[in-house]
Structure formats: structure tokens, C-alpha cells
Short mmCIF file of C-alpha atoms (C1' of nucleotides) in Angstrom, two decimals:
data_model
loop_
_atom_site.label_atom_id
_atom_site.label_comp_id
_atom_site.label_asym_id
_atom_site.label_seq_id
_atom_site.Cartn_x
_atom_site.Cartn_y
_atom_site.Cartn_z
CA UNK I 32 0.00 0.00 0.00
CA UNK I 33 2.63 2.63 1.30
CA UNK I 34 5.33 1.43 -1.12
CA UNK I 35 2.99 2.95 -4.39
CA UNK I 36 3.16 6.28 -2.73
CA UNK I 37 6.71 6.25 -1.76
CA UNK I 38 7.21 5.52 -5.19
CA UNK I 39 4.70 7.75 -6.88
CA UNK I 40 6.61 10.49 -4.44
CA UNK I 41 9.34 9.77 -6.51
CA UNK I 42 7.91 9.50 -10.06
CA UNK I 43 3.91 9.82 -11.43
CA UNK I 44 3.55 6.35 -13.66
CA UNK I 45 1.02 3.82 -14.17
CA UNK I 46 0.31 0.56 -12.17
CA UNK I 47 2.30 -1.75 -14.62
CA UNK I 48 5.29 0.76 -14.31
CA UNK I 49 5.12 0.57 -10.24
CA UNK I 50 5.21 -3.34 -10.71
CA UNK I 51 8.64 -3.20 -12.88
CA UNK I 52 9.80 -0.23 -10.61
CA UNK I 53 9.16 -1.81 -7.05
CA UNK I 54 10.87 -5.18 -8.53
CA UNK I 55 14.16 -3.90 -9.29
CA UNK I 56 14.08 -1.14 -6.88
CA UNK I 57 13.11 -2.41 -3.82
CA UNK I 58 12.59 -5.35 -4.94
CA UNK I 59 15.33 -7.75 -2.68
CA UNK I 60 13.60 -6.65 0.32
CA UNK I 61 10.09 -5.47 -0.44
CA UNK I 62 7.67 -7.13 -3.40
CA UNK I 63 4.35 -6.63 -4.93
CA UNK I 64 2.28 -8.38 -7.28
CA UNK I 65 -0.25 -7.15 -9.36
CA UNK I 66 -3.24 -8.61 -7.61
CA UNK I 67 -2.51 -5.88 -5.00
CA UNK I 68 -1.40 -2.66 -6.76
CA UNK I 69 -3.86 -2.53 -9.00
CA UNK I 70 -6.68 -2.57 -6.47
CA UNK I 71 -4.94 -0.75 -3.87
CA UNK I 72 -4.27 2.10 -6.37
CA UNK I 73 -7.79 2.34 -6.89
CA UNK I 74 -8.67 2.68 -3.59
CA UNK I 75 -6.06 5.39 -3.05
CA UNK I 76 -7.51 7.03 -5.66
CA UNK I 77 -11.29 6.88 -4.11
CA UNK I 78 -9.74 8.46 -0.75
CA UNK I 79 -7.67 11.13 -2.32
CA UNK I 80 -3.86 10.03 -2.18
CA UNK I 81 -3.53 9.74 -5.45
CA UNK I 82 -4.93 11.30 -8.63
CA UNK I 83 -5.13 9.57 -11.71
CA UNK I 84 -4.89 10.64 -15.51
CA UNK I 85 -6.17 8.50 -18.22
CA UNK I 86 -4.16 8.49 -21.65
CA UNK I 87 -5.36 7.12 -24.40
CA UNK I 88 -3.09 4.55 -26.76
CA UNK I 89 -3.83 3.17 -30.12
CA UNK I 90 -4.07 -0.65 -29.58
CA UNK I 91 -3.29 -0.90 -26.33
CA UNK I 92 -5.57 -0.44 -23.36
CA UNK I 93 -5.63 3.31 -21.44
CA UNK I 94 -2.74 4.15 -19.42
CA UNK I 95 -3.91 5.42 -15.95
CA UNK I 96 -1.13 7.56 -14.48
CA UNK I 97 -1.33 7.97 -11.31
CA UNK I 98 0.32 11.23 -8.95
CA UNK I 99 0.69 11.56 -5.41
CA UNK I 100 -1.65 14.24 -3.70
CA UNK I 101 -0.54 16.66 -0.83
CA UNK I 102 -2.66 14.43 0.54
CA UNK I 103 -1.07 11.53 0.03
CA UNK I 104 2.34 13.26 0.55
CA UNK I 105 0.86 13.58 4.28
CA UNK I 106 0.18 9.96 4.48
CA UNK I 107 3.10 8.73 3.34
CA UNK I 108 4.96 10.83 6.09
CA UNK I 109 3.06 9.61 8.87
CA UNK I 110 3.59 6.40 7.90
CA UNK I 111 7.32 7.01 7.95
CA UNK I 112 7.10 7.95 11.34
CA UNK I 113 5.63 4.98 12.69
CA UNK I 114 8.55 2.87 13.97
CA UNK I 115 8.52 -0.63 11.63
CA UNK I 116 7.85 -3.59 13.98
CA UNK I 117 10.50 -6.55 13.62
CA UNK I 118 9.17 -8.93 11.59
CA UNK I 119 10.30 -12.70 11.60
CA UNK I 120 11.24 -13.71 7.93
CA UNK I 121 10.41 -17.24 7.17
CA UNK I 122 13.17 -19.04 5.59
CA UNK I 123 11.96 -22.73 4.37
CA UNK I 124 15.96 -23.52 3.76
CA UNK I 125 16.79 -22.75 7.12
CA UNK I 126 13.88 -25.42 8.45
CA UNK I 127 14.59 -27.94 6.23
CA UNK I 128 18.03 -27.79 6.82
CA UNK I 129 17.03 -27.92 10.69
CA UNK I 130 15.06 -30.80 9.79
CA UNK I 131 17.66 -32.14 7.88
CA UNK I 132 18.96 -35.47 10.12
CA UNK I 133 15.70 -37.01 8.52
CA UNK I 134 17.03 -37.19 4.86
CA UNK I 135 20.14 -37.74 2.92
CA UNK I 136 22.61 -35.28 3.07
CA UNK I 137 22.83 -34.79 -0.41
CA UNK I 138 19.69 -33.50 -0.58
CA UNK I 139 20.79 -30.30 1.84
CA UNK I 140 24.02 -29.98 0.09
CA UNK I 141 22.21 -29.28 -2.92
CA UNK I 142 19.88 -26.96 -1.19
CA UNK I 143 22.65 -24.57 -0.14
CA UNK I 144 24.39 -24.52 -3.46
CA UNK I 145 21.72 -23.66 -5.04
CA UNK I 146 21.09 -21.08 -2.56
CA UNK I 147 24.28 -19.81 -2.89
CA UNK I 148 24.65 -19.04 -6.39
CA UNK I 149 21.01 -17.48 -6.33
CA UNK I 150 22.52 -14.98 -3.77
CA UNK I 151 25.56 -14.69 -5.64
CA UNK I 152 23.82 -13.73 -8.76
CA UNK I 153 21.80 -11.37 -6.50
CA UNK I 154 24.80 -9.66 -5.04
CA UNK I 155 25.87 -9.46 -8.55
CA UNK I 156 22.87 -7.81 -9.15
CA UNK I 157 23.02 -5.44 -6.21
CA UNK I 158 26.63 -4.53 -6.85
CA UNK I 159 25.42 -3.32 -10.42
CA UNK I 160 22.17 -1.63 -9.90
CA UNK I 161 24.36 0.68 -7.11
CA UNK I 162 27.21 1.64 -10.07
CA UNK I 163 24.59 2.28 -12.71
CA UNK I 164 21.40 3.62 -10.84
CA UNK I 165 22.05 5.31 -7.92
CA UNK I 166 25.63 6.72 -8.73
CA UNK I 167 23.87 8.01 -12.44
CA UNK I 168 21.55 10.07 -9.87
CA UNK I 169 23.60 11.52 -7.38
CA UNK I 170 21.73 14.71 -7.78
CA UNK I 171 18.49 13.12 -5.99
CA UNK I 172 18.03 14.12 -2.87
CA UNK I 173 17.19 10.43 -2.23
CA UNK I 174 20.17 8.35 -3.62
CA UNK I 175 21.86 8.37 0.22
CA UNK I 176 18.85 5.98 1.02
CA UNK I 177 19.13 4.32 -1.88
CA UNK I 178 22.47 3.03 -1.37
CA UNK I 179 21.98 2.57 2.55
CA UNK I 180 19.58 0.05 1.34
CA UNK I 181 21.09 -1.42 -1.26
CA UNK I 182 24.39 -1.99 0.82
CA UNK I 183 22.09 -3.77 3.67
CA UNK I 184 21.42 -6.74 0.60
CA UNK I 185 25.00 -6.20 -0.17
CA UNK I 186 26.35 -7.53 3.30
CA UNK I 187 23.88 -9.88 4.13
CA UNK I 188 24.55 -11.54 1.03
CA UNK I 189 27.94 -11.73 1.30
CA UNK I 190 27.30 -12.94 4.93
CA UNK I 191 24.81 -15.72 3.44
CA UNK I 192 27.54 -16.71 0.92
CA UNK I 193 30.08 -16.96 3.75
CA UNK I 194 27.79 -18.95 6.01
CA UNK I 195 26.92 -21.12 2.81
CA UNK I 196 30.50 -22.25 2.64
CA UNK I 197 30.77 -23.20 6.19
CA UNK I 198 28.20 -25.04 5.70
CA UNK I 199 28.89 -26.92 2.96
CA UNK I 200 31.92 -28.00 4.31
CA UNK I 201 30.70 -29.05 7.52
CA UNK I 202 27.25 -31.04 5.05
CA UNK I 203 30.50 -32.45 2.83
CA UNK I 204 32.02 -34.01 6.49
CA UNK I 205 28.31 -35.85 7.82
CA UNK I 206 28.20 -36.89 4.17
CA UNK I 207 31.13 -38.92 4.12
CA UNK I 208 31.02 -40.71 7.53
CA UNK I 209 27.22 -41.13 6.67
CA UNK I 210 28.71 -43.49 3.46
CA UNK I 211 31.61 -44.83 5.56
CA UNK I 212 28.93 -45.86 8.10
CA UNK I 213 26.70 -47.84 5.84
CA UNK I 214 29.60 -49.74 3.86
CA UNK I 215 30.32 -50.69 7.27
CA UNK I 216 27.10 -52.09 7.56
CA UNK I 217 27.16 -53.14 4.13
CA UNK I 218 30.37 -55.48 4.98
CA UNK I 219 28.30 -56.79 7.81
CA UNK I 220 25.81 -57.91 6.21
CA UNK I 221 27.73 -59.87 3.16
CA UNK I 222 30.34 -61.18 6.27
CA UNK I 223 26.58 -62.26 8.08
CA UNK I 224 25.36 -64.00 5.52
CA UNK L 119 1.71 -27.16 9.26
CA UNK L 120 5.29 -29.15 8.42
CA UNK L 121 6.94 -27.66 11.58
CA UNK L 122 4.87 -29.37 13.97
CA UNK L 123 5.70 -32.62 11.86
CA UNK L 124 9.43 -32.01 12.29
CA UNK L 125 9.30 -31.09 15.75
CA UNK L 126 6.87 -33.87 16.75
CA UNK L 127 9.60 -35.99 14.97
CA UNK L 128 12.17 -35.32 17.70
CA UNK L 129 9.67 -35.75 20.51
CA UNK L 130 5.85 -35.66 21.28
CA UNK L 131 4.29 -33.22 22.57
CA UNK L 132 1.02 -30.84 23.11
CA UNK L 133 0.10 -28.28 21.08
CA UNK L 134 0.88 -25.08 23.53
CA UNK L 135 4.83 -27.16 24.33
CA UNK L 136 4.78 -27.12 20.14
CA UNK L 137 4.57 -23.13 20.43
CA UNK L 138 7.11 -22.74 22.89
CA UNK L 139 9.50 -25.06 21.35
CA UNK L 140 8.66 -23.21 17.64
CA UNK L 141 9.55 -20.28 19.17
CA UNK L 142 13.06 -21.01 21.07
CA UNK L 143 14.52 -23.31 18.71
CA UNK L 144 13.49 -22.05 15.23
CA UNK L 145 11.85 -18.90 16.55
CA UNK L 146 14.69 -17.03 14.63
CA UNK L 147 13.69 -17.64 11.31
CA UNK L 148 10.30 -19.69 11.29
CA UNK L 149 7.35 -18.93 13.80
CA UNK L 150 3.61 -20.19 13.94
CA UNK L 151 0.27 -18.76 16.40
CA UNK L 152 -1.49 -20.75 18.02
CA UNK L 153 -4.14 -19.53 16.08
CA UNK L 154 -2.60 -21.73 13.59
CA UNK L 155 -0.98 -24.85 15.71
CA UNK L 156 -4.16 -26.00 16.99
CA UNK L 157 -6.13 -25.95 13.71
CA UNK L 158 -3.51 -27.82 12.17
CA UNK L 159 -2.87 -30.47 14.55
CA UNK L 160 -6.67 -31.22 14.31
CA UNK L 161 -6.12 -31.75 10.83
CA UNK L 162 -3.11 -33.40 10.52
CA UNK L 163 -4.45 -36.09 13.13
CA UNK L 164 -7.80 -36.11 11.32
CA UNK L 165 -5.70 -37.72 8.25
CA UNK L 166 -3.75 -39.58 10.19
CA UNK L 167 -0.52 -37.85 10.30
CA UNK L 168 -0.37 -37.65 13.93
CA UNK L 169 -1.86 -39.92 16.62
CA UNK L 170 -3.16 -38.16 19.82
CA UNK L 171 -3.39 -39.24 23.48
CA UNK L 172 -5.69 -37.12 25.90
CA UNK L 173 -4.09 -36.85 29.63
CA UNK L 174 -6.14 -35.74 32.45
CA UNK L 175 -5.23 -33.00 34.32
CA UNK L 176 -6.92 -31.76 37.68
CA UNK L 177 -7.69 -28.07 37.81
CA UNK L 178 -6.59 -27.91 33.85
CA UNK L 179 -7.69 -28.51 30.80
CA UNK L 180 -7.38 -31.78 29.32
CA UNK L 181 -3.87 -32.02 27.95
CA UNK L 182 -3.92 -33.36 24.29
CA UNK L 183 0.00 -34.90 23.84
CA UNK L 184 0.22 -35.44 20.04
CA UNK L 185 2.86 -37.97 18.44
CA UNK L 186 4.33 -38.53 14.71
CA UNK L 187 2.43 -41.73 13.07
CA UNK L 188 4.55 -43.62 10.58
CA UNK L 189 2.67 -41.87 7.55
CA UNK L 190 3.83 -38.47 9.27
CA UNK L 191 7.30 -38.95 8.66
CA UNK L 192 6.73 -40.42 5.35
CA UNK L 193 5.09 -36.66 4.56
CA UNK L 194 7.62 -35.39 6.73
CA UNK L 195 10.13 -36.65 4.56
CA UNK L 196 8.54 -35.86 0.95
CA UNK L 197 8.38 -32.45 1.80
CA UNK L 198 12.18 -32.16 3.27
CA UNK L 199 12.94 -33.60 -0.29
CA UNK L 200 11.09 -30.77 -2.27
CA UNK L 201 13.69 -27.95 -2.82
CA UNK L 202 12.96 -24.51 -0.99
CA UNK L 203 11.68 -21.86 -3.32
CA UNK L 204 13.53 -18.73 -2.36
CA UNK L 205 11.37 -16.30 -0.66
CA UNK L 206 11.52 -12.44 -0.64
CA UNK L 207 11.49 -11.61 2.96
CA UNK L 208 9.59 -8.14 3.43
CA UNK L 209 11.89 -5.37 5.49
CA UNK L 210 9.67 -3.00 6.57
CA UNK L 211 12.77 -0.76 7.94
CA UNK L 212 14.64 -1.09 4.71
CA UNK L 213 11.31 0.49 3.11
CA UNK L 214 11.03 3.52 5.08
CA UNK L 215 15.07 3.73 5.03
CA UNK L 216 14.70 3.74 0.99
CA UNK L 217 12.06 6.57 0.85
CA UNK L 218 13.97 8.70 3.98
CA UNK L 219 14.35 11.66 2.19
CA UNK L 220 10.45 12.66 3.29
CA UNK L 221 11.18 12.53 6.66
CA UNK L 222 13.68 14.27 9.35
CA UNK L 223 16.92 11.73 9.67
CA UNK L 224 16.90 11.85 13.34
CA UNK L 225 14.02 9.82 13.01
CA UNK L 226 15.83 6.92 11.04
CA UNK L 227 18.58 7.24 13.11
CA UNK L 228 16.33 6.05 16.31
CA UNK L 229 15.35 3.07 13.93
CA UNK L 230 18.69 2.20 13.01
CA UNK L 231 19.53 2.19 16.40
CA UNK L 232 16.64 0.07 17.87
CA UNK L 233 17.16 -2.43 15.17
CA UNK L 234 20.61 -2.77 16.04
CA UNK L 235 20.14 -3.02 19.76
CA UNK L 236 17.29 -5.70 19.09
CA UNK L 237 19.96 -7.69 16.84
CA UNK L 238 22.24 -7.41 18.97
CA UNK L 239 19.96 -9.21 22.19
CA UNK L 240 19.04 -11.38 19.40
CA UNK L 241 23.08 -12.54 18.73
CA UNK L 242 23.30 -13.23 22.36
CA UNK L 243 20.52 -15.29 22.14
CA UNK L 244 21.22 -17.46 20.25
CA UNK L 245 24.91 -17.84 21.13
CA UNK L 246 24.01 -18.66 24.38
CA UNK L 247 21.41 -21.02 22.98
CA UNK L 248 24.13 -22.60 20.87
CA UNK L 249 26.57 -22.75 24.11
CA UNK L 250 23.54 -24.37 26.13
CA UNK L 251 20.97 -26.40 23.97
CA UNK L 252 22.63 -27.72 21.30
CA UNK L 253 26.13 -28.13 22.85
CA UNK L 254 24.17 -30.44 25.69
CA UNK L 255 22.62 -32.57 23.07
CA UNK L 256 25.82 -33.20 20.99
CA UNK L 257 24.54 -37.40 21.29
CA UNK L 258 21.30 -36.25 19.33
CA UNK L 259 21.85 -36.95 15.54
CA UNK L 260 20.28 -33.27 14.96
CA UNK L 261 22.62 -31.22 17.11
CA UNK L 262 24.73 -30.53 13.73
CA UNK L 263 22.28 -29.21 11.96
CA UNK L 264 20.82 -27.20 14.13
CA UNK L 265 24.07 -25.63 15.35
CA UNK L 266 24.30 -24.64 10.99
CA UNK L 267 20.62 -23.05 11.40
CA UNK L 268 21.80 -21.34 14.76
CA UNK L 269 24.98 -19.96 12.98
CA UNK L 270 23.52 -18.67 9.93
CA UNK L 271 21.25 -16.43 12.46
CA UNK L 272 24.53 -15.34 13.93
CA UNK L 273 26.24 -14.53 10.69
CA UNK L 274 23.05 -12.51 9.31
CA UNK L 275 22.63 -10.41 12.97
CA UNK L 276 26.42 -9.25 12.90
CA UNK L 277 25.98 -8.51 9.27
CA UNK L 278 23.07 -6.40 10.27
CA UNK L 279 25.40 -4.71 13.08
CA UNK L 280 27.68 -4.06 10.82
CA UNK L 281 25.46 -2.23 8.67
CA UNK L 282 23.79 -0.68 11.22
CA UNK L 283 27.37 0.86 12.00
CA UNK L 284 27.92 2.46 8.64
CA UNK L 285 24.64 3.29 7.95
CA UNK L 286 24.77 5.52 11.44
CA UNK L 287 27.90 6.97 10.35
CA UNK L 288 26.17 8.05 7.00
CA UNK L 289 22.95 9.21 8.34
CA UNK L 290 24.82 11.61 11.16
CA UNK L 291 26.64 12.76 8.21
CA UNK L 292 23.19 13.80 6.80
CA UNK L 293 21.76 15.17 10.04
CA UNK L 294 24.12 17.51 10.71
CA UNK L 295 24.35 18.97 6.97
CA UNK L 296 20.58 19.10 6.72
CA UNK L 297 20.78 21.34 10.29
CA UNK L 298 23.63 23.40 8.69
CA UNK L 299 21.31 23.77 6.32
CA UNK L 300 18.48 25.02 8.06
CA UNK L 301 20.75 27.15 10.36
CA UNK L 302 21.32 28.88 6.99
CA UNK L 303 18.01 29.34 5.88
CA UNK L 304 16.94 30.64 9.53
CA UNK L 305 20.15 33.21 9.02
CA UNK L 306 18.98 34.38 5.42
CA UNK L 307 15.33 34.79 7.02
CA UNK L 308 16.64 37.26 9.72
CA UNK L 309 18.63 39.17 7.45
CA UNK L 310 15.97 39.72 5.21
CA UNK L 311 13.27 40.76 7.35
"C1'" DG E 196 -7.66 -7.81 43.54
"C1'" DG E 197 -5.00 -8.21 39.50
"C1'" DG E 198 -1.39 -9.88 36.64
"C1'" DT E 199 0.89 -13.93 34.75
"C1'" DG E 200 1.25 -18.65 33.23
"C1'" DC E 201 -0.95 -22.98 31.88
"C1'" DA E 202 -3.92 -24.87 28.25
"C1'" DT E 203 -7.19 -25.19 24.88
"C1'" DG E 204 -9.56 -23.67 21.11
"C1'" DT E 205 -12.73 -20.59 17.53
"C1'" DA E 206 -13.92 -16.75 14.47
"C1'" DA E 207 -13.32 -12.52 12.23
"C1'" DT E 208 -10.44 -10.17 9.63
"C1'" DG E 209 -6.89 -8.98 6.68
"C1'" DG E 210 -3.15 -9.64 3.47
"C1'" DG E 211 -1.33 -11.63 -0.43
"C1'" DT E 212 -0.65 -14.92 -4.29
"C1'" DT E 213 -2.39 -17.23 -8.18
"C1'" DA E 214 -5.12 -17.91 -11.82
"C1'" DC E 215 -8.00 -16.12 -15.03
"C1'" DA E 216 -9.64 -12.87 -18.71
"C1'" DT E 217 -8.78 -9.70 -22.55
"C1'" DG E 218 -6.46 -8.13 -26.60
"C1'" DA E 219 -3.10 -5.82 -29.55
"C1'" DT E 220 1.80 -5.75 -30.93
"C1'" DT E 221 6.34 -7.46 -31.70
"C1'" DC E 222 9.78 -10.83 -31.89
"C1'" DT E 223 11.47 -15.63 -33.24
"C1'" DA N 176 2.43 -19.95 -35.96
"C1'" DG N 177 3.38 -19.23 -31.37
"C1'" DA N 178 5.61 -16.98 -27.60
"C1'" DA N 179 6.55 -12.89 -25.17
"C1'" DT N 180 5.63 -8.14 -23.87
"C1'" DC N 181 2.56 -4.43 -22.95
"C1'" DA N 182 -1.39 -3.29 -19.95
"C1'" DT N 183 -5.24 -3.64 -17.31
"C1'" DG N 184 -7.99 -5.65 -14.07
"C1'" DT N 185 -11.12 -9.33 -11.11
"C1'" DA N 186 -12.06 -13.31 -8.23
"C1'" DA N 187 -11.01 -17.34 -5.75
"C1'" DC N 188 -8.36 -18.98 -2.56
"C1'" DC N 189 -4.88 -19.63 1.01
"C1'" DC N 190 -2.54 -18.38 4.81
"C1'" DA N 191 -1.82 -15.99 9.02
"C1'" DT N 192 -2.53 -12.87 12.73
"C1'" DT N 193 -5.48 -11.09 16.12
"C1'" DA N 194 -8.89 -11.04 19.20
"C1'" DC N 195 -11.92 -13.41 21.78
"C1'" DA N 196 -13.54 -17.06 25.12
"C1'" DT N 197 -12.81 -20.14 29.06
"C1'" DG N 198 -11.02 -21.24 33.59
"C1'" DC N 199 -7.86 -22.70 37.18
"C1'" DA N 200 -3.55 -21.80 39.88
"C1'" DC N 201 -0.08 -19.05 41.73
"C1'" DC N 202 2.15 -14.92 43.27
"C1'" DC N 203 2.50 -10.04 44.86
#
DNA sequence: GGGTGCATGTAATGGGTTACATGATTCT
DNA sequence: AGAATCATGTAACCCATTACATGCACCC
């Protein structure tokens, strides 16, 4: 809800813009999907926050661009002054991986590279988006943020990639004496029989 | 619903031990109501997942100890088997970080700090968790992997800390250029009148 | 007397994802 | 010809939190 005005503070555009703008703005902490702007914009619009201009397209359907209101503008501050609660993520890796004395360790190991190079690609990503978009607008007042923000995905992914290799190692050890442990009982069985 | 399977797994238990134990062993990165425990322990024994044994209690009510059937670890199992899909955690302090620019900084700075000083309790936490839980259960076949779960918490919160640091720094660096700023304007305003 | 902990549960409410529906244009 | 992109939106559904309801025991 609060993200389309933060963003609209930034830049008037249409829903489908705020979609491809949230995604690879604020997009490695902070998501929406369709199913929500689109109604929520609408209802911003029936209280005010927002205003709304309809252009017409050949072909396509109308483009509703929407603009923050001083309205809005008022909302969106008081919002920002409402200390954010801590919020538990839920990380299905993490609980599978605590679960993970019930299945073969190959299955984990597997998990956590493929974690891995899905953050590395993401760091990747980070790393880029902060040289190209935020140091191309320096001159915004809001760039500062940008990059505080962007350098919070920046060292927890490096700190996710670090823990990931720990990790593996330590999988790559149980995995090992798990196979030691049943040719062991493989011998004794072929020596029983 | 699958955490109470993998918890059940280690030992049985009743659905308000289920909540506590939820919340001080995986509490960090995976936690469920009770709104949502009891519902889905009625289910899950309702299909047979669980089995459930109802214990008297004087003064109490009836204490309902549930236990993993054979088929629950068989489900328990598929689903430790099905790969993670990645999940985009929601930051709601990252947000109003990334649209700071409508708002005074002293105001971030006071989140910035209270997230840090929350993190921080949290490291301890689950350091001394480490030390005391899972060091005294080093015979449990699980111990390992929940000592990986327990670090990856660790690694992420002094990430965070370390952020937190910088991202002080940075925003003090703001503060006290927006004041000069103002001091400025409030100058200009007395010279011109 | 009032707060906290034990112990169970239900119901309302809200938030969010997914799937669906439409339809033109552009790329392969 | 078929897939992808642009562009909007709705509806069903799932999941989850919150609040509520009950009631005893214990402590200050």
C-alpha cells in the first residue's frame, strides 16, 4: 500500500510501471504483485492520495497515471514515522536444513548450493544496480537511502555466501562418515550372511 | 503445518509445548500462532498424520500430547525432499530507510539504532542457545544441523550490526548537513526581514 | 484484587498470491 | 504460428494474525 506512494513520491507512472519499478528497486527486500497494486491504487484514488490521468493509446488499453496528492504526501509521512515492527522472515531452507537429520545429506548440500549461487547472482545484481542507478543520480536528494539500502542486501549476502560455505563443508564431512557408516554395515551384512 | 511434523519428529508433545519449542529453537527464522498450531494439529491427526493421546489434568484442561504416526514422517520426509523456493522476505525498515528523504533523519537514526540493539539481544541469544541447547545434546543426531541453522542467524545479525554501523555513520553525516542547512536558511530569514 | 502462566480452542479479519480474462503488438 | 511483452484488471483462494472465550492456579 505505502510502497505505491513512496514511489509515486518519486515518479507519477502507471500501475504496470510501479510493478517493474518496485521489482528492481526495492525489490530484494520489499515485493508486490499485481493482484494488490492494481486494487490498492484504486482505492487510493477513491480516498484522495492519489490522482489519476487517463491516456489514451492506439491498440493498447488506457494508461492510468497515477500522482501523489498533498494528501497523500501527508500519508506517506506519517507512515514514515511509525517505527517498523520486527518482523520474523520465514526461511523454508533454514527449516529444512534444521530438519535435515531425517534425509540424505545430499539432498541439503544441494539446497545450499543452489542457494548460494542465487545470492551470488543477487549480489551481482546489487553490486550493479548501485554503479549504474544510484551513482547516475547523485543529484536526488534520495540516492543516500538508496544506497543505505542497497548496501544492507550487499552484506547480508555476502554474509549468506560466507555462512553457505561453512556449511557446505561441515554437510561435505556428515556426508562422508554417513557413506563410511553404511559400507560398514554393508560389509556386515555380506560377512553375516 | 510441516513444523509441527518435524518437531513432533524429535519428541511428542502438546500443542501449547509445540509453540514454545517453535519459538526457542526455530523462533529465529520460522514462527507459527497458536491460532494456527491448533487448527492444524486437528487436521493433521484427522488424516492420520499424527496420533493423539488425551491426559487428564486436575484443575486444567485436558492435555492433548500429540505424536508422529509412521505416515507423518513419510510426509515429513517428501516435503524435506522438495527444494525450498527462495522467498523475498519483506523489510519494513529497509522500506522507510529507501524513501527517507520525506522525513527528518533523526528519526531513522532512532530506527537504526533500535534495530541494532534488538539484533544485537538477538546474537546473544542465540549464542548462548548454541553454548547451552545444542552443545548439551551433541549425542542427538540433529545437534549438527541445528548448530548450521543457529549460525547462519549469527552470521546474518552481525551482518546487520555491521550495517547498522555504517549506515549511522552516513545518516549523522546527513543530520548535521541538513541542520547546517536550516541554520542557513533561519540566518537568510533574519537578514531579510 | 489483578497480573501472569498454563492450556485449549474458535472466528473474524486482513493480506497476499495465483489464476483467469482480454487483446493488440512485436519478436522468433 | 506461437511466444513474449505491454497493460489492465477481477475473483477465488490460502494463509496468518489477532482477538476473543474459558477457567484454574499461583504470586504479589
Amino acid at each position: 500500500m505505502e510502497v505505491l506512494l513512496g514511489v509515486l513520491a518519486i515518479e507519477p507512472m502507471s500501475g504496470y510501471d510501479l510493478g517493474l519499478t518496485i521489482r528492481h528497486s526495492v525489490g530484494h527486500f520489499w515485493n508486490e504483485s499485481y493482484g494488490q497494486i492494481y486494487p490498492n491504487l484504486k482505492k487510493l484514488a477513491s480516498e484522495g492520495f492519489v490522482s489519476c490521468k487517463t491516456v489514451r493509446q492506439k491498440g493498447k488499453p488506457d494508461r492510468h497515471i497515477y500522482s501523489i496528492t498533498e494528501k497523500g504526501r501527508e500519508r506517506l509521512k506519517k507512515w514514515l514515522t511509525v517505527p517498523p515492527q520486527p518482523e520474523i522472515p520465514r526461511n523454508e531452507l533454514l527449516l529444512k536444513l534444521f530438519f535435515g537429520e531425517q534425509v540424505p545429506t545430499e539432498i541439503l548440500i544441494g539446497y545450499v548450493e543452489r542457494m548460494a549461487n542465487e545470492h551470488r547472482g543477487l549480489l551481482e545484481l546489487l553490486e550493479r544496480t548501485e554503479r549504474e542507478e544510484i551513482d547516475n543520480n547523485q543529484h536526488y536528494p534520495g540516492a543516500p537511502y538508496w544506497k543505505m539500502a542497497a548496501h544492507f542486501g550487499q552484506m547480508e549476502m555476502r554474509a549468506h555466501l560466507r555462512w553457505a560455505e561453512e556449511t557446505l563443508a561441515e554437510l561435505k564431512k556428515i556426508a562422508s562418515k554417513r557413506r563410511k557408516r553404511s559400507e560398514i554395515r554393508q560389509e556386515k551384512r555380506h560377512a553375516g550372511k
